[in-house]
Coordinates of C-alpha atoms and ligand atoms in Angstrom, one line a residue:
M1 CA 0.0 0.0 0.0
T2 CA 1.2 3.5 -0.7
I3 CA 1.0 6.4 1.9
T4 CA -1.8 8.7 1.0
A5 CA -1.6 11.4 3.6
R6 CA -2.4 14.8 2.1
P7 CA 0.5 17.3 2.0
S8 CA -1.3 19.6 4.5
D9 CA -1.5 16.8 7.0
P10 CA 0.3 17.6 10.2
I11 CA 1.6 14.0 10.0
D12 CA 4.0 15.0 7.3
S13 CA 6.1 16.9 9.8
L14 CA 6.2 14.1 12.4
C15 CA 9.2 12.0 13.2
T16 CA 8.0 8.4 13.1
E17 CA 11.1 6.6 14.5
L18 CA 11.8 5.4 18.0
Y19 CA 12.6 8.3 20.4
I20 CA 15.5 7.3 22.6
D21 CA 18.0 9.5 24.4
G22 CA 16.6 12.6 22.7
R23 CA 17.1 11.2 19.2
W24 CA 14.8 9.7 16.6
V25 CA 16.3 6.4 15.6
Q26 CA 15.4 3.4 13.5
A27 CA 14.5 0.0 15.0
A28 CA 17.6 -2.2 15.4
S29 CA 15.8 -4.7 13.1
R30 CA 14.9 -1.9 10.6
K31 CA 11.4 -3.2 10.7
R32 CA 8.4 -0.8 10.1
C33 CA 4.7 -1.1 10.6
E34 CA 1.8 0.9 9.2
V35 CA -0.7 3.2 10.8
I36 CA -4.2 3.1 9.3
N37 CA -6.9 5.7 9.2
P38 CA -10.0 3.8 10.4
A39 CA -12.4 6.1 8.6
T40 CA -10.8 5.5 5.2
E41 CA -8.7 2.3 5.6
E42 CA -5.8 4.3 4.1
V43 CA -2.2 4.1 5.3
L44 CA -1.3 7.3 7.2
A45 CA 2.3 6.6 8.0
S46 CA 5.0 3.9 8.3
I47 CA 6.6 3.9 11.7
A48 CA 9.7 2.2 13.3
D49 CA 8.6 -1.2 14.7
G50 CA 10.6 -1.7 17.9
G51 CA 11.8 -5.0 19.4
P52 CA 13.6 -6.3 22.5
E53 CA 17.0 -4.8 21.5
D54 CA 15.5 -1.3 21.2
A55 CA 13.6 -1.8 24.5
R56 CA 16.7 -2.7 26.4
H57 CA 18.6 0.3 24.9
A58 CA 15.8 2.7 25.8
L59 CA 15.6 1.4 29.4
E60 CA 19.4 1.7 29.9
V61 CA 19.1 5.3 28.8
A62 CA 16.3 5.9 31.2
V63 CA 18.2 4.3 34.1
R64 CA 21.3 6.4 33.3
A65 CA 19.2 9.6 33.2
Q66 CA 17.4 8.9 36.5
G67 CA 19.9 10.2 39.0
A68 CA 20.4 13.7 37.5
W69 CA 16.7 14.0 36.7
A70 CA 15.7 13.3 40.3
R71 CA 18.1 16.0 41.4
T72 CA 16.6 18.7 39.2
A73 CA 14.8 21.5 41.0
P74 CA 11.0 21.0 41.2
R75 CA 10.5 24.4 39.7
Q76 CA 12.5 23.4 36.6
R77 CA 10.3 20.3 36.1
S78 CA 7.2 22.4 36.7
A79 CA 8.3 25.0 34.1
I80 CA 8.9 22.3 31.4
L81 CA 5.4 20.9 32.0
L82 CA 3.9 24.4 31.8
R83 CA 5.7 25.2 28.6
A84 CA 4.5 21.9 27.1
Y85 CA 1.0 22.7 28.1
D86 CA 1.2 26.0 26.3
L87 CA 2.6 24.4 23.2
M88 CA -0.2 21.8 23.2
I89 CA -2.9 24.5 23.5
E90 CA -1.2 26.6 20.8
R91 CA -1.1 23.6 18.5
R92 CA -4.5 22.2 19.4
E93 CA -5.7 22.1 15.8
Q94 CA -2.7 20.1 14.5
L95 CA -2.8 17.7 17.4
A96 CA -6.6 17.2 17.1
T97 CA -6.1 16.4 13.4
I98 CA -3.5 13.8 14.2
V99 CA -5.8 12.2 16.8
T100 CA -8.7 12.1 14.4
L101 CA -6.7 10.7 11.5
E102 CA -5.2 7.9 13.5
M103 CA -8.0 7.1 15.9
G104 CA -11.2 8.2 14.1
K105 CA -13.0 10.4 16.7
P106 CA -14.7 13.5 15.3
L107 CA -12.6 16.6 15.3
A108 CA -14.7 18.3 18.0
E109 CA -14.0 15.4 20.3
A110 CA -10.3 15.3 19.3
R111 CA -10.0 19.0 20.3
S112 CA -11.5 18.3 23.7
E113 CA -9.0 15.4 24.1
V114 CA -6.1 17.8 23.3
T115 CA -7.3 20.2 26.0
Y116 CA -8.0 17.4 28.5
A117 CA -4.5 15.9 27.7
A118 CA -2.8 19.3 28.1
E119 CA -4.5 20.0 31.4
F120 CA -2.7 17.0 32.9
L121 CA 0.6 18.7 32.1
R122 CA -0.7 22.0 33.7
W123 CA -2.1 20.2 36.7
F124 CA 1.1 18.3 37.4
S125 CA 3.2 21.5 36.8
E126 CA 1.4 22.8 39.8
E127 CA 1.9 19.6 41.8
A128 CA 5.7 19.4 41.1
V129 CA 6.4 22.2 43.5
R130 CA 4.0 21.0 46.2
I131 CA 5.5 17.6 47.0
G132 CA 5.2 17.4 50.7
G133 CA 6.6 15.4 53.5
D134 CA 6.0 14.9 57.2
A135 CA 7.7 15.4 60.5
T136 CA 6.4 14.1 63.8
I137 CA 7.3 12.8 67.2
S138 CA 6.6 9.2 68.1
G139 CA 4.0 8.4 70.7
D140 CA 6.5 7.8 73.5
G141 CA 8.3 11.0 72.7
L142 CA 11.6 9.3 72.1
T143 CA 11.9 9.5 68.3
R144 CA 11.7 12.2 65.7
I145 CA 10.1 10.8 62.5
I146 CA 11.0 12.7 59.3
V147 CA 9.3 11.5 56.1
T148 CA 10.3 12.6 52.7
K149 CA 9.0 11.7 49.2
Q150 CA 11.3 10.6 46.4
P151 CA 10.7 9.6 42.8
V152 CA 10.2 5.8 42.5
G153 CA 12.7 5.6 39.7
P154 CA 12.6 4.6 36.0
C155 CA 9.0 3.9 35.0
V156 CA 7.4 1.7 32.3
L157 CA 4.3 3.4 30.8
V158 CA 1.9 1.5 28.5
T159 CA -1.2 3.2 27.0
P160 CA -4.2 2.1 24.8
W161 CA -5.4 3.5 21.5
N162 CA -8.7 5.1 22.5
F163 CA -7.4 8.4 24.0
P164 CA -4.0 8.4 22.4
L165 CA -2.9 11.8 23.8
A166 CA -4.6 12.0 27.2
M167 CA -3.6 8.5 28.3
G168 CA 0.0 9.5 27.7
T169 CA -0.1 12.9 29.5
R170 CA -2.0 11.4 32.5
K171 CA 1.1 9.3 33.1
I172 CA 4.0 11.4 31.7
G173 CA 2.8 14.5 33.6
P174 CA 3.1 13.1 37.1
A175 CA 6.2 11.1 36.2
I176 CA 8.0 14.3 35.1
A177 CA 6.6 16.2 38.1
A178 CA 7.9 13.6 40.5
G179 CA 11.3 13.3 38.9
C180 CA 11.0 9.9 37.3
T181 CA 12.5 8.9 33.9
M182 CA 10.4 6.8 31.6
V183 CA 10.2 4.2 28.9
F184 CA 6.9 4.6 27.1
K185 CA 5.1 2.2 24.8
P186 CA 2.0 3.7 23.1
A187 CA -0.5 1.5 21.3
H188 CA 0.8 0.7 17.8
L189 CA -2.6 1.5 16.2
T190 CA -2.3 5.2 17.3
P191 CA 1.4 6.0 17.9
L192 CA 1.5 9.3 16.0
S193 CA -0.1 11.4 18.8
S194 CA 2.7 10.2 21.1
F195 CA 5.4 11.1 18.7
A196 CA 3.9 14.7 18.5
L197 CA 3.8 14.8 22.3
A198 CA 7.4 13.7 22.7
A199 CA 8.5 16.4 20.2
I200 CA 6.6 19.0 22.2
L201 CA 8.1 17.9 25.5
E202 CA 11.6 18.1 24.0
E203 CA 10.8 21.6 22.6
A204 CA 9.6 22.5 26.1
G205 CA 13.0 21.6 27.5
L206 CA 12.7 18.0 28.7
P207 CA 16.3 16.7 28.9
A208 CA 17.4 13.8 26.6
G209 CA 16.8 10.4 28.1
V210 CA 14.0 11.3 30.5
L211 CA 11.3 10.2 28.2
N212 CA 12.0 7.4 25.7
V213 CA 9.3 6.1 23.3
V214 CA 9.3 2.7 21.7
C215 CA 6.4 1.5 19.7
S216 CA 5.9 -2.1 18.4
S217 CA 3.5 -4.2 16.5
E218 CA 4.4 -6.9 19.1
P219 CA 3.9 -5.1 22.4
G220 CA 5.1 -8.0 24.6
S221 CA 8.5 -8.0 22.8
V222 CA 9.1 -4.5 24.2
V223 CA 7.3 -4.5 27.5
E224 CA 8.4 -7.9 28.7
P225 CA 12.2 -7.1 28.6
W226 CA 11.4 -3.9 30.6
M227 CA 9.4 -5.9 33.2
S228 CA 12.0 -8.7 33.6
S229 CA 15.0 -6.4 33.7
G230 CA 14.9 -5.5 37.4
L231 CA 15.9 -2.0 36.4
A232 CA 12.5 -0.4 36.0
R233 CA 10.9 0.3 39.4
K234 CA 7.3 1.0 38.4
I235 CA 4.7 0.0 35.8
S236 CA 1.8 2.3 35.0
F237 CA -0.6 0.6 32.6
T238 CA -3.9 1.6 30.9
G239 CA -5.7 -1.0 28.9
S240 CA -7.7 -4.2 29.2
T241 CA -7.9 -6.2 32.4
A242 CA -6.5 -9.3 30.6
V243 CA -3.2 -7.6 29.7
G244 CA -3.2 -5.8 33.1
V245 CA -3.3 -9.1 34.9
K246 CA -0.4 -10.4 32.7
L247 CA 1.7 -7.3 33.6
L248 CA 0.9 -7.6 37.3
E249 CA 2.3 -11.2 37.1
Q250 CA 5.4 -9.9 35.4
A251 CA 5.7 -7.0 37.9
S252 CA 5.6 -9.5 40.8
R253 CA 9.0 -10.9 39.9
H254 CA 10.8 -7.7 40.9
V255 CA 8.1 -6.4 43.1
M256 CA 7.5 -3.3 41.0
R257 CA 5.1 -0.5 42.0
S258 CA 2.0 -1.0 39.9
S259 CA -0.7 1.3 38.7
M260 CA -3.5 -0.2 36.6
E261 CA -6.3 1.6 34.8
L262 CA -8.2 -1.3 33.4
G263 CA -11.6 -2.1 31.8
G264 CA -15.0 -1.2 33.0
N265 CA -18.6 -2.2 32.7
A266 CA -20.3 1.0 33.8
P267 CA -23.9 0.9 35.0
F268 CA -26.0 3.9 33.9
I269 CA -29.1 4.3 36.1
V270 CA -32.1 6.5 35.5
F271 CA -34.4 6.6 38.5
G272 CA -38.1 7.4 38.2
D273 CA -37.6 10.9 39.7
A274 CA -34.8 11.9 37.3
D275 CA -35.0 14.9 35.0
L276 CA -35.3 13.0 31.7
D277 CA -33.7 15.8 29.6
T278 CA -30.6 15.6 31.8
A279 CA -30.6 11.8 31.7
V280 CA -30.9 11.7 27.9
E281 CA -28.1 14.3 27.5
G282 CA -26.0 12.3 30.0
A283 CA -26.6 9.1 28.1
M284 CA -25.5 10.6 24.8
V285 CA -22.2 11.6 26.3
A286 CA -21.6 8.5 28.4
K287 CA -22.5 6.2 25.5
L288 CA -21.3 8.0 22.4
R289 CA -18.1 9.8 23.5
N290 CA -15.4 8.1 21.5
M291 CA -18.1 6.1 19.6
G292 CA -18.6 4.1 22.8
Q293 CA -14.9 3.1 22.9
A294 CA -14.1 4.3 26.4
C295 CA -13.4 2.5 29.6
T296 CA -16.0 4.9 31.1
A297 CA -18.6 4.2 28.5
A298 CA -22.1 3.4 29.8
N299 CA -22.3 -0.3 29.2
R300 CA -25.5 -1.3 30.9
M301 CA -28.4 1.2 31.0
F302 CA -30.9 0.5 33.8
V303 CA -34.0 2.7 33.5
H304 CA -36.9 2.7 36.0
S305 CA -39.9 1.0 34.4
S306 CA -42.1 4.1 35.0
V307 CA -39.9 6.1 32.5
A308 CA -38.3 3.4 30.4
D309 CA -40.5 3.7 27.3
E310 CA -40.2 7.5 27.2
F311 CA -36.4 7.3 27.8
V312 CA -35.9 4.7 25.1
E313 CA -37.9 6.8 22.6
R314 CA -36.1 10.1 23.4
L315 CA -32.7 8.5 23.3
A316 CA -33.4 6.7 20.0
S317 CA -34.7 9.8 18.4
K318 CA -31.4 11.6 19.3
M319 CA -29.2 8.7 18.2
R320 CA -31.1 8.3 14.9
S321 CA -30.4 12.0 14.0
L322 CA -26.6 11.7 14.4
T323 CA -24.3 12.1 11.4
V324 CA -21.9 9.2 11.1
G325 CA -18.8 9.7 9.0
D326 CA -15.1 10.6 8.7
G327 CA -14.2 12.6 11.8
L328 CA -12.3 15.1 9.7
D329 CA -15.7 16.4 8.4
E330 CA -16.9 19.1 10.8
D331 CA -20.5 17.8 10.4
T332 CA -19.5 14.3 11.7
Q333 CA -20.8 13.5 15.2
V334 CA -20.0 9.8 15.2
G335 CA -16.8 8.4 13.7
P336 CA -15.6 4.9 12.9
L337 CA -14.6 2.2 15.3
I338 CA -10.9 1.4 15.6
G339 CA -10.8 -1.6 13.3
P340 CA -12.7 -4.5 11.7
A341 CA -12.4 -6.7 14.8
A342 CA -14.1 -4.0 16.8
V343 CA -17.0 -3.9 14.3
A344 CA -17.2 -7.7 14.3
K345 CA -17.4 -7.8 18.1
V346 CA -20.2 -5.2 18.2
R347 CA -22.1 -7.1 15.5
A348 CA -21.9 -10.4 17.5
L349 CA -22.9 -8.7 20.8
V350 CA -26.0 -7.1 19.1
A351 CA -26.9 -10.5 17.4
D352 CA -26.7 -12.3 20.8
A353 CA -28.9 -9.7 22.5
V354 CA -31.5 -9.9 19.7
D355 CA -31.5 -13.7 19.9
R356 CA -32.4 -13.3 23.5
G357 CA -35.4 -11.1 22.8
A358 CA -34.0 -7.5 22.6
R359 CA -35.8 -5.1 20.3
V360 CA -33.7 -2.9 17.9
V361 CA -35.2 0.6 18.3
C362 CA -32.6 2.3 16.0
G363 CA -29.4 1.3 14.3
G364 CA -28.2 -2.3 14.5
F365 CA -26.4 -2.1 11.1
E366 CA -23.1 -1.2 9.4
P367 CA -23.2 1.7 7.0
Q368 CA -22.0 0.9 3.5
G369 CA -18.7 1.9 2.1
R370 CA -15.1 2.2 3.4
G371 CA -14.1 2.5 7.0
Y372 CA -15.0 0.6 10.1
F373 CA -18.4 2.1 11.0
Y374 CA -21.3 0.9 13.1
A375 CA -24.6 2.9 13.4
P376 CA -25.6 4.3 16.8
T377 CA -28.0 1.7 18.2
V378 CA -30.6 1.5 20.9
L379 CA -31.7 -2.0 22.2
A380 CA -34.8 -2.1 24.4
D381 CA -36.0 -5.0 26.6
V382 CA -32.6 -6.5 26.9
D383 CA -32.3 -9.7 28.8
P384 CA -29.7 -9.2 31.6
A385 CA -28.2 -12.6 30.7
S386 CA -27.1 -11.2 27.3
E387 CA -23.4 -11.2 26.5
L388 CA -23.2 -7.4 26.2
M389 CA -24.0 -7.1 29.9
A390 CA -20.9 -9.1 30.8
Q391 CA -18.4 -7.5 28.4
E392 CA -17.2 -4.1 27.4
I393 CA -19.2 -3.4 24.2
F394 CA -16.7 -0.7 23.0
G395 CA -19.2 0.5 20.4
P396 CA -22.2 2.9 20.0
V397 CA -24.8 0.4 21.3
A398 CA -27.1 1.3 24.2
P399 CA -28.8 -1.7 25.8
I400 CA -31.7 -0.7 28.0
I401 CA -32.9 -2.9 30.9
P402 CA -36.0 -1.8 33.0
F403 CA -35.9 -2.1 36.8
D404 CA -38.4 -1.4 39.6
S405 CA -36.5 -0.7 42.9
E406 CA -33.3 0.9 44.1
H407 CA -32.3 -2.3 45.9
E408 CA -32.8 -4.3 42.7
V409 CA -30.8 -2.0 40.5
V410 CA -27.9 -1.7 42.9
G411 CA -27.7 -5.5 42.9
L412 CA -27.7 -5.5 39.1
A413 CA -25.1 -2.7 38.9
N414 CA -22.7 -4.6 41.3
S415 CA -23.1 -8.0 39.6
T416 CA -19.8 -7.6 37.7
S417 CA -16.2 -8.1 38.5
W418 CA -15.4 -4.6 37.3
G419 CA -15.8 -1.3 39.2
L420 CA -14.5 1.7 37.3
V421 CA -17.4 4.1 37.0
G422 CA -21.2 4.4 37.3
Y423 CA -23.8 7.0 36.5
A424 CA -27.0 7.8 38.3
F425 CA -29.8 10.2 37.5
T426 CA -32.1 11.2 40.3
R427 CA -33.4 14.4 42.0
D428 CA -33.1 12.8 45.4
L429 CA -29.9 14.0 47.1
E430 CA -30.2 11.5 49.9
R431 CA -30.3 8.7 47.3
A432 CA -27.3 10.1 45.4
L433 CA -25.2 10.1 48.6
R434 CA -26.4 6.6 49.4
L435 CA -25.4 5.3 46.0
Q436 CA -21.8 6.5 46.5
E437 CA -21.7 4.0 49.3
T438 CA -23.6 1.2 47.7
I439 CA -22.5 1.1 44.1
E440 CA -19.1 -0.6 43.8
V441 CA -17.2 1.9 41.6
G442 CA -14.2 4.2 41.9
M443 CA -16.1 7.1 40.3
L444 CA -19.8 7.9 40.3
G445 CA -21.4 10.6 38.1
V446 CA -24.6 12.0 39.5
N447 CA -26.8 13.8 36.9
T448 CA -23.8 13.9 34.5
G449 CA -22.4 11.6 31.8
L450 CA -18.8 12.7 32.2
V451 CA -16.5 12.2 35.2
S452 CA -13.1 12.7 33.7
N453 CA -11.3 15.7 35.2
P454 CA -7.6 16.3 35.7
A455 CA -8.3 17.6 39.2
A456 CA -10.1 14.3 40.2
P457 CA -8.7 10.9 41.2
F458 CA -9.5 8.7 38.1
G459 CA -9.5 5.0 38.7
G460 CA -11.4 1.9 39.6
I461 CA -12.0 -0.7 42.3
K462 CA -12.4 -4.5 42.0
E463 CA -10.9 -5.7 38.7
S464 CA -10.9 -2.2 37.1
G465 CA -7.6 -1.4 38.6
L466 CA -5.1 -0.2 41.2
G467 CA -4.2 3.3 42.0
R468 CA -5.4 6.7 40.7
E469 CA -4.5 9.1 37.9
G470 CA -5.0 12.9 38.2
G471 CA -6.1 14.8 41.3
R472 CA -3.9 15.0 44.4
A473 CA -3.4 11.2 44.3
G474 CA -1.9 11.2 40.8
I475 CA 1.6 12.2 41.7
E476 CA 1.8 9.9 44.7
E477 CA 1.8 6.9 42.4
F478 CA 5.3 8.1 41.2
L479 CA 6.7 8.9 44.7
E480 CA 7.8 6.7 47.5
L481 CA 8.0 7.5 51.2
R482 CA 11.4 7.4 53.0
Y483 CA 11.4 7.8 56.7
L484 CA 14.3 8.9 58.9
A485 CA 14.3 8.0 62.6
L486 CA 16.2 10.4 64.9
P487 CA 16.4 9.7 68.6
R488 CA 14.9 12.5 70.7
P489 CA 16.4 13.0 74.1
A490 CA 13.8 12.6 76.8
D491 CA 14.6 16.1 78.1
A492 CA 14.4 17.7 74.7
Ligands
LIG501 P1 -5.0 -3.7 25.5 O1 -5.1 -4.7 24.4 O2 -4.9 -4.2 26.9 O3 -3.8 -2.7 25.1 C1 -3.4 -1.7 26.0 C2 -1.9 -1.5 25.8 O4 -1.2 -2.7 26.2 C3 -1.4 -1.2 24.3 O5 -0.3 -0.4 24.4 C4 -1.1 -2.6 23.8 O6 -0.2 -2.6 22.7 C5 -0.4 -3.2 25.1 N1 -0.3 -4.6 25.1 C6 -1.1 -5.5 24.5 N2 -0.7 -6.8 24.8 C7 0.4 -6.7 25.6 C8 1.3 -7.6 26.2 N3 1.1 -8.9 26.1 N4 2.3 -7.1 26.9 C9 2.5 -5.8 27.1 N5 1.7 -4.8 26.5 C10 0.6 -5.3 25.8 O7 -6.3 -2.7 25.5 P2 -6.9 -2.0 24.2 O8 -7.8 -3.0 23.5 O9 -5.9 -1.4 23.4 O10 -7.7 -0.8 24.9 C11 -9.0 -1.0 25.4 C12 -9.0 -1.4 26.9 O11 -8.4 -0.3 27.7 C13 -10.4 -1.5 27.4 O12 -10.5 -2.6 28.2 C14 -10.6 -0.2 28.2 O13 -11.6 -0.3 29.1 C15 -9.3 0.0 28.7 N6 -9.1 1.4 29.1 C16 -9.0 1.7 30.4 C17 -8.9 3.1 30.8 C18 -8.8 3.4 32.3 O14 -8.4 4.5 32.6 N7 -9.3 2.6 33.2 C19 -8.7 4.1 29.9 C20 -8.8 3.7 28.5 C21 -8.9 2.4 28.2 P3 -0.8 -2.5 21.2 O15 -2.0 -1.7 21.3 O16 0.3 -1.9 20.4 O17 -1.1 -3.9 20.9
LIG502 MG1 -5.5 -4.6 21.9

């Protein structure tokens, strides 16, 4: 296949090699792999396809850079992050175009992702100079306890394709702020955003060797050498629970600090007293952001039987009116899925639900032509035993299940091994507060379909993960406590 990117594409000016020690270098094997535009199936770029030798080299560089980087002044690290934030905002249009081209989301959503991604750099520029400690006296009065925080050391960062910029900055921001060096493997389906980000960080003054980027069409061939080396001190992973579990096993060998942002199976609950306009708006965001390809996507929609018919009708009428197409067209509201396997998975999940009695209210088909599209779909009267209740749909399909009582719906919501996020729509404040205690999730949106916020601790409980990204907690994942004991004379 030939490369068909247009001359005006911001991709033309990107380096597409491995980024190691401040240089763009070929893979040792000289292998390349292609990046595809999911809206057109065209090849966008050919990138260096890294392997174990490149991985080991990148990690050696990160290990060598760690000492000097940890000794830099917090204000210096803060300033680099703030400059990179400014550059990202200045170049929002180019970055958004790259995100849309490689990942498919509509430009408007890509612009939001650039802002969201940049905000992590600004947030952590503010955290870099606020790394605290503690000093106290032991209970018996005989010891002074002095606690400091230090960078954990070289980190392994691994991110998925669905938010190619924001999943990177959510890890790179706190790692820089804390004084950690990094080896970073972005998803090979969407590596171009990460190359643009690395170039911006370099321009903002990030020293060579602090961030090293190695992409590969065989992710294990790069990540496994990092995990088994004994040289990396931390893994921060965002992706599927299956791969997260594998990496936790690998992390156990050298007892690496582990942060895991894994899959979800979000319940979206509309109570009988909800404002239905707000609930439908919330459903559109929680279901259709990123074409449903988000760990936070509403996966199971429980609607009180007193309002279920009206909710289904209103949601379907909105979903039907959406424009599906290439995200580069400003008119597009719903872009393609990431690839043919994603479309096949959604097709099979819808077929299974329909076999079990679900009614297709809108959608349920694949638009003709090139690209990996699936029409926004509403399924009513879904049997809770359907496959799509137990798996991440990762597509624009809203399955609706009626319920009758809060007790019943909380039980349904919690009947999953995941616990990332939930959504509830109600006018009853007491109930909303109760749900925060009873629904087993790390994040609960009440009367909103969007919880992501750089100032909030993002993360899940149960099999949705370990640790938090963003908020006050985000930087702590990259710091470790050291405590100094100093005898205190009894007569002090
Ligand atoms: P994935 O297959 O787990 O991939 C995630 C990352 O791991 C990619 O960089 C991937 O590389 C890499 N990888 C795959 N197999 C690996 C292996 N054996 N060893 C080391 N690395 C490996 O997940 P995905 O399908 O790309 O992304 C969707 C998943 O991410 C969903 O489950 C979603 O819920 C989750 N997610 C969670 C959050 C959160 O914050 N909780 C946010 C976004 C997404 P390649 O892509 O190059 O193969
Ligand atoms: Mg994958």
